[in-house]
CSV table of C-alpha atoms in Angstrom, one decimal:
chain,number,residue,atom,x,y,z
A,1,UNK,CA,22.9,25.2,53.7
A,2,UNK,CA,24.4,25.8,57.1
A,3,UNK,CA,22.2,27.5,59.6
A,4,UNK,CA,21.6,27.4,63.4
A,5,UNK,CA,19.0,27.5,66.1
A,6,UNK,CA,19.6,29.2,69.4
A,7,UNK,CA,17.8,28.5,72.6
A,8,UNK,CA,18.4,29.0,76.3
A,9,UNK,CA,16.7,25.5,76.8
A,10,UNK,CA,18.2,23.0,74.5
A,11,UNK,CA,17.2,19.5,75.7
A,12,UNK,CA,20.3,17.3,75.1
A,13,UNK,CA,21.2,13.8,76.3
A,14,UNK,CA,23.3,15.5,79.0
A,15,UNK,CA,20.5,17.8,80.2
A,16,UNK,CA,19.1,21.2,79.5
A,17,UNK,CA,21.6,23.7,78.1
A,18,UNK,CA,21.9,27.2,76.8
A,19,UNK,CA,23.3,26.5,73.4
A,20,UNK,CA,23.2,27.0,69.6
A,21,UNK,CA,22.5,24.0,67.4
A,22,UNK,CA,24.2,24.0,64.1
A,23,UNK,CA,22.6,22.3,61.2
A,24,UNK,CA,24.2,21.4,57.9
A,25,UNK,CA,21.9,19.9,55.3
A,26,UNK,CA,20.0,17.2,57.1
A,27,UNK,CA,22.3,16.9,60.1
A,28,UNK,CA,23.1,18.4,63.4
A,29,UNK,CA,26.8,19.1,63.2
A,30,UNK,CA,27.3,20.9,66.4
A,31,UNK,CA,25.8,21.9,69.8
A,32,UNK,CA,27.7,24.9,71.2
A,33,UNK,CA,27.3,26.6,74.5
A,34,UNK,CA,26.1,30.2,74.0
A,35,UNK,CA,28.6,31.3,76.5
A,36,UNK,CA,31.5,30.3,74.2
A,37,UNK,CA,30.6,30.8,70.7
A,38,UNK,CA,33.3,31.1,68.0
A,39,UNK,CA,33.2,33.7,65.4
A,40,UNK,CA,32.5,31.2,62.8
A,41,UNK,CA,29.4,30.0,64.6
A,42,UNK,CA,28.2,33.5,65.6
A,43,UNK,CA,28.1,34.6,62.0
A,44,UNK,CA,25.9,31.8,60.8
A,45,UNK,CA,22.3,32.6,59.9
A,46,UNK,CA,20.6,31.9,63.2
A,47,UNK,CA,17.0,31.8,64.5
A,48,UNK,CA,16.9,32.8,68.2
A,49,UNK,CA,14.2,30.9,70.0
A,50,UNK,CA,14.8,32.8,73.3
A,51,UNK,CA,13.2,30.9,76.1
A,52,UNK,CA,11.3,28.4,73.9
A,53,UNK,CA,12.6,24.9,74.6
A,54,UNK,CA,14.2,23.1,71.8
A,55,UNK,CA,13.4,19.3,72.0
A,56,UNK,CA,14.5,16.5,69.8
A,57,UNK,CA,11.8,15.5,67.3
A,58,UNK,CA,9.5,13.0,69.0
A,59,UNK,CA,9.4,9.4,67.8
A,60,UNK,CA,6.0,7.6,68.0
A,61,UNK,CA,6.7,3.8,68.0
A,62,UNK,CA,2.9,3.0,67.8
A,63,UNK,CA,0.9,4.7,65.2
A,64,UNK,CA,-2.2,3.4,63.2
A,65,UNK,CA,-2.3,5.1,59.9
A,66,UNK,CA,-4.7,2.6,58.1
A,67,UNK,CA,-3.5,3.2,54.5
A,68,UNK,CA,-3.9,1.5,52.0
A,69,UNK,CA,-7.4,0.2,52.3
A,70,UNK,CA,-8.9,2.3,55.1
A,71,UNK,CA,-7.7,5.7,54.2
A,72,UNK,CA,-11.2,7.1,55.3
A,73,UNK,CA,-10.1,6.3,58.8
A,74,UNK,CA,-6.9,8.3,58.6
A,75,UNK,CA,-4.2,8.0,55.9
A,76,UNK,CA,-0.5,9.0,55.5
A,77,UNK,CA,-1.2,12.6,54.4
A,78,UNK,CA,-3.4,13.5,57.4
A,79,UNK,CA,-1.6,11.4,60.0
A,80,UNK,CA,1.8,12.8,59.3
A,81,UNK,CA,0.5,16.5,59.3
A,82,UNK,CA,-1.0,15.7,62.6
A,83,UNK,CA,2.4,14.3,63.8
A,84,UNK,CA,4.3,17.4,62.7
A,85,UNK,CA,1.8,19.7,64.4
A,86,UNK,CA,2.3,17.6,67.6
A,87,UNK,CA,6.2,17.6,67.5
A,88,UNK,CA,6.6,14.1,66.1
A,89,UNK,CA,9.2,13.8,63.3
A,90,UNK,CA,9.2,10.0,63.1
A,91,UNK,CA,6.2,7.6,63.2
A,92,UNK,CA,6.2,3.9,63.0
A,93,UNK,CA,3.1,2.5,61.4
A,94,UNK,CA,1.3,-0.6,62.7
A,95,UNK,CA,0.7,-3.4,60.3
A,96,UNK,CA,-3.1,-3.8,60.8
A,97,UNK,CA,-6.2,-1.8,59.9
A,98,UNK,CA,-4.6,-1.3,56.5
A,99,UNK,CA,-5.6,-3.6,53.5
A,100,UNK,CA,-3.8,-5.8,52.9
A,101,UNK,CA,-2.3,-6.2,56.4
A,102,UNK,CA,1.5,-5.9,56.4
A,103,UNK,CA,2.2,-9.6,57.0
A,104,UNK,CA,4.3,-10.4,54.0
A,105,UNK,CA,6.8,-8.5,51.7
A,106,UNK,CA,4.1,-8.0,48.9
A,107,UNK,CA,1.8,-6.2,51.3
A,108,UNK,CA,4.9,-4.2,52.6
A,109,UNK,CA,5.6,-2.9,49.1
A,110,UNK,CA,2.0,-1.9,48.6
A,111,UNK,CA,2.2,0.2,51.9
A,112,UNK,CA,5.4,1.7,50.8
A,113,UNK,CA,3.9,2.8,47.4
A,114,UNK,CA,0.9,4.4,49.3
A,115,UNK,CA,3.2,6.3,51.7
A,116,UNK,CA,5.6,7.6,49.1
A,117,UNK,CA,5.2,11.4,48.4
A,118,UNK,CA,2.4,11.9,51.0
A,119,UNK,CA,4.3,12.2,54.4
A,120,UNK,CA,5.1,15.4,56.2
A,121,UNK,CA,7.4,13.4,58.6
A,122,UNK,CA,9.6,10.4,58.3
A,123,UNK,CA,8.3,7.0,59.0
A,124,UNK,CA,9.1,3.3,59.4
A,125,UNK,CA,6.7,0.4,58.9
A,126,UNK,CA,6.2,-2.6,61.4
A,127,UNK,CA,5.6,-6.0,60.1
A,128,UNK,CA,3.0,-8.4,61.4
A,129,UNK,CA,3.4,-11.6,63.2
A,130,UNK,CA,0.2,-13.6,62.9
A,131,UNK,CA,-1.1,-17.1,62.9
A,132,UNK,CA,0.9,-19.1,60.3
A,133,UNK,CA,3.1,-16.5,58.8
A,134,UNK,CA,6.3,-17.5,60.6
A,135,UNK,CA,8.0,-18.2,57.2
A,136,UNK,CA,7.4,-14.5,56.2
A,137,UNK,CA,9.2,-12.9,59.3
A,138,UNK,CA,12.7,-13.3,57.9
A,139,UNK,CA,11.9,-12.0,54.4
A,140,UNK,CA,10.0,-9.0,56.1
A,141,UNK,CA,13.2,-8.3,58.3
A,142,UNK,CA,15.4,-8.4,55.2
A,143,UNK,CA,13.1,-6.0,53.4
A,144,UNK,CA,13.6,-3.5,56.2
A,145,UNK,CA,10.8,-3.7,58.8
A,146,UNK,CA,12.0,-2.7,62.3
A,147,UNK,CA,10.1,-5.4,64.1
A,148,UNK,CA,6.8,-7.3,64.3
A,149,UNK,CA,3.4,-6.7,65.9
A,150,UNK,CA,1.2,-9.5,67.3
A,151,UNK,CA,-2.1,-9.8,69.1
A,152,UNK,CA,-2.8,-12.5,71.6
A,153,UNK,CA,-6.6,-11.7,71.2
A,154,UNK,CA,-8.9,-10.8,68.3
A,155,UNK,CA,-7.7,-7.3,67.1
A,156,UNK,CA,-11.0,-6.3,65.5
A,157,UNK,CA,-9.8,-6.9,62.0
A,158,UNK,CA,-10.4,-10.3,60.5
A,159,UNK,CA,-7.3,-10.2,58.2
A,160,UNK,CA,-4.8,-9.8,61.1
A,161,UNK,CA,-5.2,-12.9,63.1
A,162,UNK,CA,-4.5,-13.4,66.7
A,163,UNK,CA,-1.6,-15.7,67.5
A,164,UNK,CA,-1.7,-18.4,70.1
A,165,UNK,CA,1.1,-20.0,72.1
A,166,UNK,CA,1.7,-22.8,69.6
A,167,UNK,CA,2.1,-20.4,66.7
A,168,UNK,CA,4.3,-18.1,68.8
A,169,UNK,CA,6.6,-21.0,69.4
A,170,UNK,CA,6.8,-21.6,65.7
A,171,UNK,CA,7.6,-18.0,65.1
A,172,UNK,CA,10.1,-17.5,68.0
A,173,UNK,CA,13.2,-19.1,66.3
A,174,UNK,CA,12.6,-16.8,63.3
A,175,UNK,CA,12.3,-13.7,65.6
A,176,UNK,CA,15.5,-14.7,67.4
A,177,UNK,CA,17.3,-14.9,64.0
A,178,UNK,CA,16.2,-11.5,62.9
A,179,UNK,CA,17.2,-9.8,66.2
A,180,UNK,CA,14.2,-7.6,65.8
A,181,UNK,CA,11.5,-7.0,68.5
A,182,UNK,CA,8.2,-8.7,68.8
A,183,UNK,CA,5.6,-6.2,69.9
A,184,UNK,CA,2.7,-7.8,71.7
A,185,UNK,CA,-0.7,-6.6,72.5
A,186,UNK,CA,-0.8,-8.4,75.8
A,187,UNK,CA,-4.4,-9.6,76.7
A,188,UNK,CA,-5.6,-13.2,76.7
A,189,UNK,CA,-9.1,-13.9,75.6
A,190,UNK,CA,-10.2,-16.5,78.3
A,191,UNK,CA,-10.4,-14.0,81.2
A,192,UNK,CA,-12.1,-11.5,79.0
A,193,UNK,CA,-14.7,-14.0,77.7
A,194,UNK,CA,-15.5,-15.2,81.2
A,195,UNK,CA,-15.9,-11.5,82.4
A,196,UNK,CA,-18.2,-10.7,79.4
A,197,UNK,CA,-20.3,-13.7,80.1
A,198,UNK,CA,-20.8,-12.7,83.8
A,199,UNK,CA,-21.7,-9.2,82.8
A,200,UNK,CA,-24.2,-10.2,80.2
A,201,UNK,CA,-25.8,-12.7,82.5
A,202,UNK,CA,-26.5,-9.9,85.0
A,203,UNK,CA,-27.9,-7.6,82.4
A,204,UNK,CA,-24.9,-5.1,82.7
A,205,UNK,CA,-25.4,-1.6,81.3
A,206,UNK,CA,-23.0,-1.4,78.4
A,207,UNK,CA,-23.2,2.4,78.3
A,208,UNK,CA,-21.5,2.4,81.7
A,209,UNK,CA,-17.7,2.8,81.7
A,210,UNK,CA,-17.6,0.6,84.7
A,211,UNK,CA,-19.0,-2.3,82.6
A,212,UNK,CA,-16.4,-1.8,79.9
A,213,UNK,CA,-13.6,-1.7,82.6
A,214,UNK,CA,-15.0,-4.9,84.2
A,215,UNK,CA,-15.1,-6.6,80.8
A,216,UNK,CA,-11.2,-6.3,80.3
A,217,UNK,CA,-9.8,-7.3,83.7
A,218,UNK,CA,-6.2,-6.8,84.9
A,219,UNK,CA,-6.0,-10.6,84.8
A,220,UNK,CA,-6.1,-10.7,81.0
A,221,UNK,CA,-3.1,-8.5,80.8
A,222,UNK,CA,-1.2,-10.3,83.6
A,223,UNK,CA,-1.7,-13.8,82.0
A,224,UNK,CA,-0.6,-12.6,78.6
A,225,UNK,CA,2.5,-10.9,79.9
A,226,UNK,CA,3.5,-13.9,81.9
A,227,UNK,CA,3.1,-16.1,78.8
A,228,UNK,CA,5.3,-13.9,76.5
A,229,UNK,CA,7.9,-13.4,79.2
A,230,UNK,CA,8.2,-17.2,79.5
A,231,UNK,CA,8.7,-17.5,75.7
A,232,UNK,CA,11.3,-14.6,75.7
A,233,UNK,CA,13.2,-16.5,78.4
A,234,UNK,CA,13.1,-19.7,76.4
A,235,UNK,CA,14.0,-18.3,72.9
A,236,UNK,CA,15.7,-15.0,73.8
A,237,UNK,CA,14.0,-12.9,71.2
A,238,UNK,CA,13.5,-9.2,71.9
A,239,UNK,CA,10.1,-8.6,73.5
A,240,UNK,CA,8.2,-5.3,73.7
A,241,UNK,CA,4.9,-4.9,75.6
A,242,UNK,CA,2.7,-2.3,73.9
A,243,UNK,CA,0.3,0.0,75.7
A,244,UNK,CA,0.7,-1.4,79.2
A,245,UNK,CA,-2.4,-0.4,81.1
A,246,UNK,CA,-2.2,-2.4,84.4
A,247,UNK,CA,0.1,-1.5,87.1
A,248,UNK,CA,-0.4,-5.0,88.6
A,249,UNK,CA,2.2,-6.3,86.0
A,250,UNK,CA,5.0,-4.1,87.2
A,251,UNK,CA,6.6,-6.5,89.7
A,252,UNK,CA,6.6,-9.2,87.0
A,253,UNK,CA,8.2,-6.8,84.5
A,254,UNK,CA,10.8,-5.6,87.0
A,255,UNK,CA,11.8,-9.2,87.8
A,256,UNK,CA,12.1,-10.1,84.1
A,257,UNK,CA,14.3,-7.1,83.5
A,258,UNK,CA,16.4,-7.9,86.6
A,259,UNK,CA,16.9,-11.4,85.2
A,260,UNK,CA,18.4,-9.8,82.1
A,261,UNK,CA,15.7,-10.6,79.6
A,262,UNK,CA,15.6,-8.4,76.5
A,263,UNK,CA,12.3,-6.7,77.4
A,264,UNK,CA,10.9,-3.3,76.9
A,265,UNK,CA,7.6,-1.8,77.8
A,266,UNK,CA,5.5,1.2,76.6
A,267,UNK,CA,2.4,3.0,78.0
A,268,UNK,CA,0.4,5.7,76.4
A,269,UNK,CA,-0.8,9.3,77.1
A,270,UNK,CA,-4.4,8.2,77.9
A,271,UNK,CA,-3.3,5.9,80.6
A,272,UNK,CA,-1.1,8.6,82.1
A,273,UNK,CA,-3.7,11.4,81.9
A,274,UNK,CA,-7.1,9.8,82.3
A,275,UNK,CA,-8.7,7.6,85.0
A,276,UNK,CA,-11.8,5.4,85.2
A,277,UNK,CA,-13.4,7.4,87.9
A,278,UNK,CA,-13.8,10.4,85.7
A,279,UNK,CA,-15.1,8.8,82.5
A,280,UNK,CA,-18.9,9.5,82.0
A,281,UNK,CA,-21.3,6.8,80.9
A,282,UNK,CA,-21.6,6.8,77.1
A,283,UNK,CA,-18.3,8.5,76.6
A,284,UNK,CA,-17.0,6.1,74.0
A,285,UNK,CA,-14.3,8.4,72.9
A,286,UNK,CA,-12.4,7.1,75.9
A,287,UNK,CA,-12.8,3.4,74.8
A,288,UNK,CA,-9.5,1.6,74.2
A,289,UNK,CA,-8.0,-1.8,74.9
A,290,UNK,CA,-6.7,-2.4,77.5
A,291,UNK,CA,-9.0,0.0,79.2
A,292,UNK,CA,-8.1,3.2,81.1
A,293,UNK,CA,-7.9,2.0,84.7
A,294,UNK,CA,-8.1,3.7,88.1
A,295,UNK,CA,-6.4,6.9,89.3
A,296,UNK,CA,-4.3,4.9,91.7
A,297,UNK,CA,-3.3,2.7,88.8
A,298,UNK,CA,-2.3,5.8,86.7
A,299,UNK,CA,0.0,7.0,89.5
A,300,UNK,CA,1.9,3.7,89.6
A,301,UNK,CA,2.5,3.9,85.9
A,302,UNK,CA,4.0,7.3,86.3
A,303,UNK,CA,6.2,5.9,89.1
A,304,UNK,CA,7.3,3.0,86.8
A,305,UNK,CA,8.3,5.5,84.1
A,306,UNK,CA,10.3,7.3,86.7
A,307,UNK,CA,12.2,4.2,87.9
A,308,UNK,CA,12.7,2.7,84.4
A,309,UNK,CA,10.3,-0.2,84.7
A,310,UNK,CA,8.4,1.3,81.8
A,311,UNK,CA,10.7,2.4,79.0
A,312,UNK,CA,8.8,4.8,76.8
A,313,UNK,CA,5.6,6.5,75.9
A,314,UNK,CA,3.9,5.8,72.6
A,315,UNK,CA,0.5,7.3,71.4
A,316,UNK,CA,-1.3,4.3,70.0
A,317,UNK,CA,-2.9,6.8,67.7
A,318,UNK,CA,-5.9,4.8,66.6
A,319,UNK,CA,-8.5,6.8,64.8
A,320,UNK,CA,-11.8,5.8,63.1
A,321,UNK,CA,-14.7,7.6,61.5
A,322,UNK,CA,-16.8,9.2,64.2
A,323,UNK,CA,-19.9,6.9,63.5
A,324,UNK,CA,-17.8,3.9,64.6
A,325,UNK,CA,-17.5,5.4,68.1
A,326,UNK,CA,-21.3,5.2,68.3
A,327,UNK,CA,-21.6,8.8,69.5
A,328,UNK,CA,-25.0,9.2,67.9
A,329,UNK,CA,-27.5,6.8,66.6
A,330,UNK,CA,-26.9,5.8,62.9
A,331,UNK,CA,-30.3,4.2,62.5
A,332,UNK,CA,-33.7,4.4,64.2
A,333,UNK,CA,-33.8,2.7,67.5
A,334,UNK,CA,-30.1,2.3,67.9
A,335,UNK,CA,-28.6,2.9,71.3
A,336,UNK,CA,-25.7,5.2,71.2
A,337,UNK,CA,-22.9,5.3,73.7
A,338,UNK,CA,-22.5,1.5,74.1
A,339,UNK,CA,-18.9,0.6,74.9
A,340,UNK,CA,-19.3,-3.0,73.6
A,341,UNK,CA,-20.3,-1.8,70.1
A,342,UNK,CA,-17.9,1.3,69.7
A,343,UNK,CA,-14.5,1.0,68.0
A,344,UNK,CA,-11.7,1.1,70.5
A,345,UNK,CA,-8.9,3.6,70.1
A,346,UNK,CA,-7.9,7.2,70.8
A,347,UNK,CA,-6.5,9.6,68.2
A,348,UNK,CA,-3.7,11.6,69.8
A,349,UNK,CA,-0.8,12.6,67.4
A,350,UNK,CA,-1.7,16.3,67.7
A,351,UNK,CA,-2.3,16.2,71.5
A,352,UNK,CA,0.1,13.8,73.1
A,353,UNK,CA,2.9,16.3,73.9
A,354,UNK,CA,0.7,18.9,75.7
A,355,UNK,CA,-1.2,16.1,77.4
A,356,UNK,CA,2.1,14.7,78.7
A,357,UNK,CA,3.7,17.9,79.6
A,358,UNK,CA,0.6,19.0,81.5
A,359,UNK,CA,1.0,15.9,83.6
A,360,UNK,CA,4.8,16.0,83.9
A,361,UNK,CA,4.6,19.6,85.1
A,362,UNK,CA,2.1,18.7,87.8
A,363,UNK,CA,4.3,15.9,89.0
A,364,UNK,CA,7.6,17.6,88.8
A,365,UNK,CA,9.1,15.7,85.9
A,366,UNK,CA,11.5,17.6,83.5
A,367,UNK,CA,11.6,18.2,79.9
A,368,UNK,CA,14.6,16.1,79.8
A,369,UNK,CA,12.7,13.1,81.2
A,370,UNK,CA,9.9,13.7,78.8
A,371,UNK,CA,12.2,13.9,75.8
A,372,UNK,CA,13.8,10.5,76.9
A,373,UNK,CA,10.4,8.8,77.0
A,374,UNK,CA,9.1,10.1,73.8
A,375,UNK,CA,12.2,10.4,71.6
A,376,UNK,CA,15.3,8.6,72.7
A,377,UNK,CA,13.7,5.4,74.1
A,378,UNK,CA,11.1,4.8,71.2
A,379,UNK,CA,13.9,5.5,68.7
A,380,UNK,CA,15.9,2.7,70.4
A,381,UNK,CA,13.1,0.2,70.4
A,382,UNK,CA,12.5,0.9,66.7
A,383,UNK,CA,16.2,0.5,65.8
A,384,UNK,CA,16.5,4.2,64.8
A,385,UNK,CA,18.9,5.6,67.4
A,386,UNK,CA,21.6,6.0,64.8
A,387,UNK,CA,19.5,8.7,63.1
A,388,UNK,CA,17.0,10.2,65.6
A,389,UNK,CA,16.1,10.4,69.3
A,390,UNK,CA,18.4,13.2,70.6
A,391,UNK,CA,20.0,16.5,69.9
A,392,UNK,CA,23.7,15.7,69.3
A,393,UNK,CA,26.1,15.8,66.3
A,394,UNK,CA,25.5,13.3,63.6
A,395,UNK,CA,21.7,12.9,64.2
A,396,UNK,CA,19.1,14.1,61.8
A,397,UNK,CA,18.1,17.7,62.5
A,398,UNK,CA,14.7,16.7,63.7
A,399,UNK,CA,13.7,19.4,66.3
A,400,UNK,CA,10.8,21.0,68.0
A,401,UNK,CA,10.4,24.6,69.3
A,402,UNK,CA,8.2,24.1,72.4
A,403,UNK,CA,6.6,26.7,74.6
A,404,UNK,CA,6.4,24.8,78.0
A,405,UNK,CA,4.7,27.7,79.9
A,406,UNK,CA,1.9,28.5,77.4
A,407,UNK,CA,-1.6,27.2,78.0
A,408,UNK,CA,-4.5,26.6,75.6
A,409,UNK,CA,-8.0,25.0,75.5
A,410,UNK,CA,-8.2,22.2,73.1
A,411,UNK,CA,-10.5,23.0,70.1
A,412,UNK,CA,-11.0,21.1,66.9
A,413,UNK,CA,-8.8,23.4,64.9
A,414,UNK,CA,-5.8,22.1,66.8
A,415,UNK,CA,-6.5,18.5,65.6
A,416,UNK,CA,-4.8,18.0,62.2
A,417,UNK,CA,-5.7,14.3,61.8
A,418,UNK,CA,-8.7,13.4,59.5
A,419,UNK,CA,-11.6,13.3,62.0
A,420,UNK,CA,-11.7,16.1,64.4
A,421,UNK,CA,-12.8,14.2,67.6
A,422,UNK,CA,-11.0,13.8,70.8
A,423,UNK,CA,-11.7,12.8,74.4
A,424,UNK,CA,-9.7,15.8,75.5
A,425,UNK,CA,-11.8,18.4,73.7
A,426,UNK,CA,-12.4,21.4,76.0
A,427,UNK,CA,-9.6,20.6,78.4
A,428,UNK,CA,-7.0,23.3,79.4
A,429,UNK,CA,-3.6,22.0,78.5
A,430,UNK,CA,0.0,23.3,79.0
A,431,UNK,CA,2.6,23.4,76.3
A,432,UNK,CA,2.4,24.5,72.6
A,433,UNK,CA,4.4,23.3,69.7
A,434,UNK,CA,5.6,26.5,67.9
A,435,UNK,CA,7.7,24.9,65.2
A,436,UNK,CA,8.8,21.5,64.0
A,437,UNK,CA,11.9,20.9,61.7
A,438,UNK,CA,12.4,17.6,59.8
A,439,UNK,CA,16.0,17.1,58.8
A,440,UNK,CA,16.7,20.8,59.0
A,441,UNK,CA,13.6,22.1,57.2
A,442,UNK,CA,10.6,23.7,59.0
A,443,UNK,CA,7.6,21.4,58.3
A,444,UNK,CA,5.2,23.0,61.0
A,445,UNK,CA,4.9,26.6,62.0
A,446,UNK,CA,2.7,28.1,64.6
A,447,UNK,CA,4.7,31.1,65.7
A,448,UNK,CA,1.8,33.3,65.2
A,449,UNK,CA,-1.7,33.1,63.8
A,450,UNK,CA,-2.9,30.2,61.6
A,451,UNK,CA,-0.9,26.9,61.8
A,452,UNK,CA,1.1,26.4,58.6
A,453,UNK,CA,2.9,23.6,56.9
A,454,UNK,CA,5.4,25.6,54.9
A,455,UNK,CA,7.1,22.9,52.9
A,456,UNK,CA,5.8,20.2,50.5
A,457,UNK,CA,5.8,16.7,52.1
A,458,UNK,CA,9.2,15.2,51.9
A,459,UNK,CA,9.0,12.5,54.7
A,460,UNK,CA,11.0,9.3,53.8
A,461,UNK,CA,11.0,5.8,55.0
A,462,UNK,CA,13.6,4.4,57.4
A,463,UNK,CA,14.0,0.9,56.0
A,464,UNK,CA,16.4,-0.9,58.2
A,465,UNK,CA,19.3,-3.2,57.2
A,466,UNK,CA,19.0,-6.6,58.9
A,467,UNK,CA,21.6,-9.5,59.0
A,468,UNK,CA,20.1,-12.8,60.2
A,469,UNK,CA,21.7,-14.5,63.1
A,470,UNK,CA,23.0,-18.0,62.7
């Protein structure tokens, strides 16, 4: 079927235009200025969005779905519904928190089976680079993963081991042969252990956010980033730093990029919206690692997005059952609100776009800039630019009708992921997703009244083709 969407604010790679987007089957086949429509185009079945902005479907390069094995934390069905409601049409799932962890081809196939038929949006599946699995990296690449996630520190799950420098050096030649990116959680344990020892020896209050912040110092990020940049320089594999929190690393990152190293960097909505000064004691919904830092740090991250030092924004959607956040006592005598005992992670697939647009609007950033950071740039890192990331002919018709002027107060009914908790609850936010289309079909509809998911789940996997380098 050929049909069209018309908007006065279509966000294309060339800027914001008054245009009609023509869709045939899965694909965008034309973007035509409304001032110069041919009779053929004008007679197509067309939905006029008026002043609603038409964005490219968002791409989340950092999603924790936790299935198979920990579906009670999230799962493909709930995560991808939340994604569609938030304007995301592609998510790339992380290889940990599921059971088994995605560190070999057998585990990848189990995850594929779990995802099949459940997903409201399209998806890809990162592989894992852990202590001792260097021989699994090339088979995983040939099986279609877009890259590999690693932790330089204990990730909270015993089955996904941290990787040290020696094992990274064993993995590096294999990474280089695949041509795929290594995604690194960049914190080193020594600085963190020393900080925790100092805090415990002084009887620090672990309900205080200031204690949590002090326990994950900037130095831990800096040392880790310095280490992986040195290995990238030596072995020339693609390197991607996930969820950058410290602005102190920006000069090092700029220098590495100026040197021509194949380095990309992401940050997250919570680092761009929240600041340490505003987080109350006991508010463990804000716990994440690396931690949310100061307001001054936050503004430097925004500046680094603007100048290209930071490439993209990813959600790091990392949900868990509410009791794991230690919001309330689970047994007599338990102290709730302890940051050292709560699970770290912030769920944000449904809220990322309005959180980000609220902040962009305050700072004078445009919808075109936001679309680049949340669609084109993450698609490039995940190797999906051929298919998604922009509104132009030949791309999948993944589209979002977004009302940039509407405001709302965040309530639980707007959270479509499994557990309806959020650190943003009750905030006044700007921007509402009215509709989301996946490959030309509407998969989320909030034009009026109750949110709806009008089509059965038909999301599919992007399994990439990989040729190993000599």
